[in-house]
Amino acid sequence: MYEIRKAAVVGAGTMGLGIAGQLANAGVDVLLLDIPATGPNRNAHSERAIERLLDVNQPGLTHKDNLSRITIGNIEDDLDKLADADWIAEAIVERLALKKALYRKIDAVRKPGSIVSSNTSTIPISLLVEDMPASFRAEFAITHFFNPVRFMRLLELVRGADTKPEVMASLEAFSDERMGKGIVVCNDTPGFLGNRVGVFAIQTALHTAFRMGLTPEEADAIFGRPMGIPKTGVFGLYDLIGIDLMSDVAASLVSILPKDDVFHEVSAEIPVMVRMIADGYVGNKGGKGGFYRHSNAAGDNSRQTLDFESFRYRDYCNDKPAVAIAAELAGDFTKLLETDDQYGLYAWEILSKTLCYAASLVPDVNESLVAVDDAMKLGYNWLQGPMEMIDVIGVDNFIARLEKEGRDVPAFIRTAAGKRFYRVSGGKLQYLLADGTYKDLRRAKGVTRFSEMRRTLTPLFENPVASYFELPQGLGLVEWHSKANTLDGNSMALLAKSVQHASENLKGLIVHNDAQHFSCGVNLESVLNFIRAADWQGLDRFLHHFQQTVLDMRYAPIPVVAASSGLSLGGGFEVLLHCDKVVFHANSVTGLVETLVGVVPGGGGVKETLYRWAEKEDDVTKGAWQAFMNIGYGKTARSPLEAAPLTMFRDGVDSYLMNRDRLLDTAINAALDMAGSYSPQRRGSLSMPGRSVEQDMREWLQKAAAKGYLTPHDVTTGSQVAMIVTGGDVDAGTVMTEDEICGLERKAFLTLAKTEETKARIEHMLSFGSPLRN
């Protein structure tokens, strides 16, 4: 095995920069080289690239301090420094002659036993190394990352005819465990897997929309969340990537795919788009807009859509087809296929062609259907892979509709007739091979996806938003599965029942799900229902039950370990705050954001934040001020490294991993390690700062409002936070228990819920399709 301690990236464009950033996130020192600039600063190109890593909207680093691991240079003055690198990743423009010339220079300076790879997405490895010596070919591979590198999970790994097995094994292990990637090993075929299927799906959606005369809004309403793919849709995605760039991607695939590949049927230029590119309407990156734009006239920031007939922008239409709404609410893409109107036909056209295309790649392009499914889930953020989607539709149903329309059925789908692509046999998940037999689905050691494990388990109890399972290791597992995993009374009722069952029967409890987000918080729509009905007793009962459930979880006689990825906000984060240990993903976003909608954390979040800050500061009053500021501003952290200074991540207790597929296995092992001698550690009472500190906080709010930093309702909300963290109208030193502080949370929440401003803020957020609803 090759050990990777130092790395180098040649090419400081979007992809090279992203690879360098993720290497730095992995704790590796990395050299980033680009072409020399003219003028006195020959490293100007690399320096400007580094600035993009710190982009506040999409930072490439998990913490700004990771920047210290990156050294910049240029390929003329600093090429000899590549001799120190154990892995040299090339990420320059997709021009074969330039890459070959660079490889000759790299080979002249690299040390024996170093790995060289290319991030190419189109050029076969056989062409890349055809002129290189055997020693270079033996240590060369393709490592095709997806953009943005920090957040996209897929890495396509391609072996050449002469690549050593140890090189592939080393890259796979390092990229999995250190860089957090899901590895798909691809054959050296055009477009590999992810882009070949993904771009085909996008092009099919685009061409079909134009052929059927659908507006961008109509097409994107179908080809988006209702279909189980990202919300941008096809026109929104073209705008996001760049209409010119996306057109180039399609053209590059046309140039390398076989002439009989069906991709060519959806690759022709579209006249409207040719005109858009020529006139500079290339999407979000251009000043003119693309298929969509935001109008800033007279302070208006409304969205507009390009009308293809007049070539002028019109008002964006927010009306979604009923079938799209039904499919999204149900979380069931097959709802799209139940109607024979233009929207149902559009969905069927996209899905049937894309799923057939994906299936046609097995086994010639890749032997494993799992690789195809993983490529789309990890590289394009599909909720389900193509073969998984056919299983949901039903293989025989899918074949019957294709035959009814007189269409060809790919051989691999024929093989699955009367069966499924995935099945459970003997308690193991298996997948279908091209010869009609099944094979056990085995992941790398330490990699466990609950979405796969769940298929082999039967829940002990469940309701529409949550399920509870007993794992083979003697642990319980709670899984939420509402939209965005928002929490309501049913979510907490199942958690309470699970804590009781696990406490009486098992070694420990895991709180985890395999969705995009751990939990986006309490379901605001359910809160709004309480407010509209003026059901204050019902709202108080919900909050009290939430608080008691997480306290019971904290003081259960068994360890409770959470494995969290994506967003853990509001009530979702309040659950994490009460776990014995949290195993975070490196890109986890955490925080208590309730003040942004005019309420306070009401599930023990203020109480827990106050305790943590009081312990950190070793002073309750200082801790109260920190809690007041953090909660009042609704501060969030975009990684565990950012969360630690905010007491959202406990050094020495919590942990984080780069690969989210390793969270569950790590959490299970942690719970088992703790189970042998576990005893819950009860918290003592707090001596509260009292009314004088509360008054100081109120005065601070008034001064901030006078300067225009806060709205009147921000002052109202902040005053309630001040009341909780100080104890309110009590003497300094008054002792309060956890339950009593929780009581102050409920009192503050109810006070704010009764205001018209809070009601209006919640309604406003829900009107924009917030995930904090069913």
Coordinates of C-alpha atoms in Angstrom, one line a residue, residues 326-568:
A326 CA -48.9 15.2 -4.7
A327 CA -45.7 13.3 -5.6
E328 CA -43.5 15.7 -3.5
L329 CA -45.8 15.5 -0.4
A330 CA -46.0 11.7 -0.6
G331 CA -42.3 11.3 -1.3
D332 CA -43.3 8.9 -4.1
F333 CA -42.1 9.7 -7.6
T334 CA -44.5 7.0 -9.0
K335 CA -47.4 9.4 -8.4
L336 CA -46.0 11.3 -11.4
L337 CA -46.7 8.3 -13.6
E338 CA -50.3 7.8 -12.5
T339 CA -51.7 10.5 -14.8
D340 CA -51.8 10.6 -18.6
D341 CA -51.8 14.4 -18.9
Q342 CA -48.8 16.3 -20.3
Y343 CA -47.1 16.3 -16.9
G344 CA -47.4 12.6 -16.4
L345 CA -46.2 11.9 -19.9
Y346 CA -43.3 14.2 -19.4
A347 CA -42.3 12.4 -16.3
W348 CA -42.6 9.0 -18.0
E349 CA -40.6 10.1 -21.0
I350 CA -37.7 11.2 -18.8
L351 CA -37.8 8.3 -16.4
S352 CA -38.4 5.5 -19.0
K353 CA -35.6 6.7 -21.3
T354 CA -33.1 7.4 -18.4
L355 CA -33.7 4.2 -16.6
C356 CA -33.5 2.2 -19.8
Y357 CA -30.2 4.0 -20.7
A358 CA -28.7 3.3 -17.2
A359 CA -29.7 -0.4 -17.4
S360 CA -28.2 -0.7 -20.9
L361 CA -24.8 0.1 -19.4
V362 CA -24.8 -3.2 -17.4
P363 CA -22.6 -5.2 -17.8
D364 CA -20.6 -3.8 -20.7
V365 CA -19.8 -0.4 -19.2
N366 CA -19.9 -1.6 -15.6
E367 CA -20.5 -5.1 -14.3
S368 CA -22.4 -3.9 -11.2
L369 CA -25.8 -2.2 -11.1
V370 CA -24.8 -1.0 -7.6
A371 CA -22.1 1.2 -9.2
V372 CA -24.6 2.8 -11.5
D373 CA -27.0 3.5 -8.7
D374 CA -24.2 4.8 -6.5
A375 CA -23.0 7.1 -9.3
M376 CA -26.4 8.8 -9.5
K377 CA -27.0 9.0 -5.7
L378 CA -23.5 10.3 -4.8
G379 CA -22.7 12.3 -7.9
Y380 CA -26.1 13.8 -8.8
N381 CA -27.9 13.7 -5.4
W382 CA -30.7 11.4 -6.6
L383 CA -32.6 9.9 -3.7
Q384 CA -32.7 6.5 -5.5
G385 CA -30.6 5.0 -8.2
P386 CA -32.0 4.0 -11.6
M387 CA -32.4 0.3 -10.7
E388 CA -33.8 1.1 -7.4
M389 CA -36.4 3.3 -9.1
I390 CA -37.3 0.5 -11.5
D391 CA -37.8 -1.8 -8.4
V392 CA -40.2 0.8 -7.0
I393 CA -42.2 1.0 -10.2
G394 CA -42.1 -2.8 -10.5
V395 CA -39.9 -4.5 -13.1
D396 CA -42.8 -6.2 -14.7
N397 CA -44.9 -3.0 -14.8
F398 CA -42.0 -1.1 -16.3
I399 CA -41.5 -3.8 -19.0
A400 CA -45.3 -4.0 -19.8
R401 CA -45.5 -0.2 -20.4
L402 CA -42.4 -0.2 -22.6
E403 CA -43.8 -3.1 -24.6
K404 CA -47.3 -1.5 -24.9
E405 CA -45.5 1.5 -26.5
G406 CA -43.6 -0.7 -28.8
R407 CA -40.2 0.2 -27.3
D408 CA -37.1 -1.9 -26.9
V409 CA -36.5 -3.4 -23.5
P410 CA -32.8 -3.5 -22.5
A411 CA -31.5 -7.0 -22.0
F412 CA -30.6 -6.4 -18.3
I413 CA -34.2 -5.3 -17.6
R414 CA -35.4 -8.5 -19.4
T415 CA -33.2 -10.5 -17.0
A416 CA -34.9 -9.0 -14.0
A417 CA -38.4 -9.9 -15.3
G418 CA -40.4 -11.6 -12.6
K419 CA -37.8 -10.5 -10.1
R420 CA -36.3 -7.4 -8.5
F421 CA -32.9 -5.8 -9.0
Y422 CA -32.4 -5.9 -5.2
R423 CA -33.7 -8.5 -2.8
V424 CA -33.3 -9.7 0.7
S425 CA -32.3 -13.3 1.1
G426 CA -31.1 -15.0 4.3
G427 CA -31.2 -11.6 6.1
K428 CA -28.7 -10.1 3.5
L429 CA -29.3 -7.5 0.8
Q430 CA -28.4 -8.8 -2.6
Y431 CA -28.3 -7.4 -6.1
L432 CA -28.9 -8.9 -9.5
L433 CA -26.1 -9.8 -11.9
A434 CA -26.3 -9.8 -15.6
D435 CA -26.4 -13.6 -15.7
G436 CA -29.6 -13.6 -13.6
T437 CA -28.0 -14.7 -10.3
Y438 CA -27.7 -12.6 -7.2
K439 CA -24.7 -11.5 -5.2
D440 CA -24.5 -10.1 -1.6
L441 CA -24.1 -6.4 -1.4
R442 CA -20.9 -5.8 0.5
R443 CA -19.5 -2.4 1.4
A444 CA -16.0 -1.6 2.6
K445 CA -15.3 -2.4 6.2
G446 CA -16.7 0.3 8.4
V447 CA -19.2 1.5 5.7
T448 CA -22.8 1.0 6.6
R449 CA -25.8 2.7 5.0
F450 CA -29.0 2.5 7.0
S451 CA -31.0 2.8 3.8
E452 CA -29.6 -0.6 2.8
M453 CA -29.6 -2.1 6.3
R454 CA -33.3 -1.1 6.8
R455 CA -34.3 -3.4 4.0
T456 CA -33.2 -6.4 6.1
L457 CA -35.0 -5.2 9.2
T458 CA -38.6 -5.0 10.4
P459 CA -39.5 -2.0 12.7
L460 CA -40.6 -2.9 16.2
F461 CA -43.0 0.1 16.0
E462 CA -43.5 3.0 13.6
N463 CA -45.8 5.8 12.7
P464 CA -46.0 8.0 9.5
V465 CA -42.9 10.1 10.5
A466 CA -40.6 7.8 12.5
S467 CA -39.6 4.1 13.0
Y468 CA -37.8 2.1 15.6
F469 CA -35.6 -0.9 14.9
E470 CA -33.6 -3.4 16.9
L471 CA -30.2 -3.8 15.4
P472 CA -28.3 -7.2 15.4
Q473 CA -25.7 -5.7 17.8
G474 CA -28.3 -5.4 20.5
L475 CA -29.0 -1.7 20.1
G476 CA -32.1 0.2 19.2
L477 CA -32.2 2.7 16.4
V478 CA -34.6 5.6 15.9
E479 CA -35.1 6.8 12.4
W480 CA -37.1 9.9 11.4
H481 CA -38.6 10.0 7.8
S482 CA -40.8 13.0 7.5
K483 CA -40.1 15.7 4.9
A484 CA -36.7 17.2 5.9
N485 CA -37.1 15.0 9.1
T486 CA -39.1 17.8 10.8
L487 CA -40.3 16.9 14.2
D488 CA -43.9 16.9 15.6
G489 CA -45.8 15.1 18.4
N490 CA -45.6 11.8 16.6
S491 CA -41.8 12.0 16.2
M492 CA -41.3 12.7 19.9
A493 CA -43.8 10.0 20.9
L494 CA -41.9 7.4 19.0
L495 CA -38.6 8.6 20.5
A496 CA -40.0 8.4 24.0
K497 CA -41.3 4.9 23.4
S498 CA -38.0 3.9 21.9
V499 CA -36.0 5.2 24.8
Q500 CA -38.2 3.2 27.2
H501 CA -37.9 0.0 25.1
A502 CA -34.2 0.3 24.7
S503 CA -33.7 1.1 28.4
E504 CA -35.5 -2.1 29.4
N505 CA -34.3 -4.5 26.7
L506 CA -31.1 -3.4 24.9
K507 CA -27.5 -2.2 25.4
G508 CA -28.0 1.3 24.0
L509 CA -29.8 3.5 21.5
I510 CA -28.8 5.1 18.2
V511 CA -30.5 8.1 16.7
H512 CA -29.8 8.2 13.0
N513 CA -31.2 8.4 9.5
D514 CA -29.7 8.1 6.0
A515 CA -31.6 11.2 4.6
Q516 CA -30.0 14.3 3.3
H517 CA -30.6 16.1 6.6
F518 CA -30.7 14.7 10.2
S519 CA -33.5 17.1 11.1
C520 CA -34.4 20.6 10.0
G521 CA -36.2 21.2 13.3
V522 CA -39.7 21.3 14.7
N523 CA -42.5 21.2 12.0
L524 CA -43.5 24.9 11.9
E525 CA -46.8 24.1 10.2
S526 CA -47.8 22.1 13.3
V527 CA -46.7 25.1 15.5
L528 CA -48.7 27.4 13.3
N529 CA -51.8 25.2 13.7
F530 CA -51.6 25.6 17.5
I531 CA -51.2 29.4 17.0
R532 CA -54.1 29.8 14.6
A533 CA -56.3 27.8 16.9
A534 CA -55.1 29.7 20.0
D535 CA -54.5 26.3 21.5
W536 CA -52.0 27.5 24.1
Q537 CA -52.5 24.5 26.4
G538 CA -51.9 22.1 23.4
L539 CA -48.7 24.0 22.4
D540 CA -47.5 23.9 26.0
R541 CA -48.2 20.1 26.2
F542 CA -46.2 19.6 23.0
L543 CA -43.2 21.6 24.3
H544 CA -43.3 19.9 27.7
H545 CA -43.4 16.5 26.2
F546 CA -40.5 17.4 23.9
Q547 CA -38.5 18.6 26.8
Q548 CA -39.3 15.6 29.0
T549 CA -38.5 13.2 26.2
V550 CA -35.0 14.5 25.6
L551 CA -34.3 14.7 29.3
D552 CA -35.5 11.1 29.7
M553 CA -33.1 10.2 26.8
R554 CA -30.2 12.1 28.5
Y555 CA -30.8 10.2 31.8
A556 CA -31.7 6.8 30.4
P557 CA -29.7 3.9 31.9
I558 CA -28.2 3.2 28.5
P559 CA -25.9 5.2 26.3
V560 CA -27.6 7.2 23.5
V561 CA -25.4 8.0 20.5
A562 CA -26.5 10.1 17.5
A563 CA -25.0 9.9 14.0
S564 CA -25.8 13.2 12.2
S565 CA -25.2 14.6 8.8
G566 CA -26.6 17.5 6.8
L567 CA -28.7 20.1 8.7
S568 CA -29.4 19.6 12.4

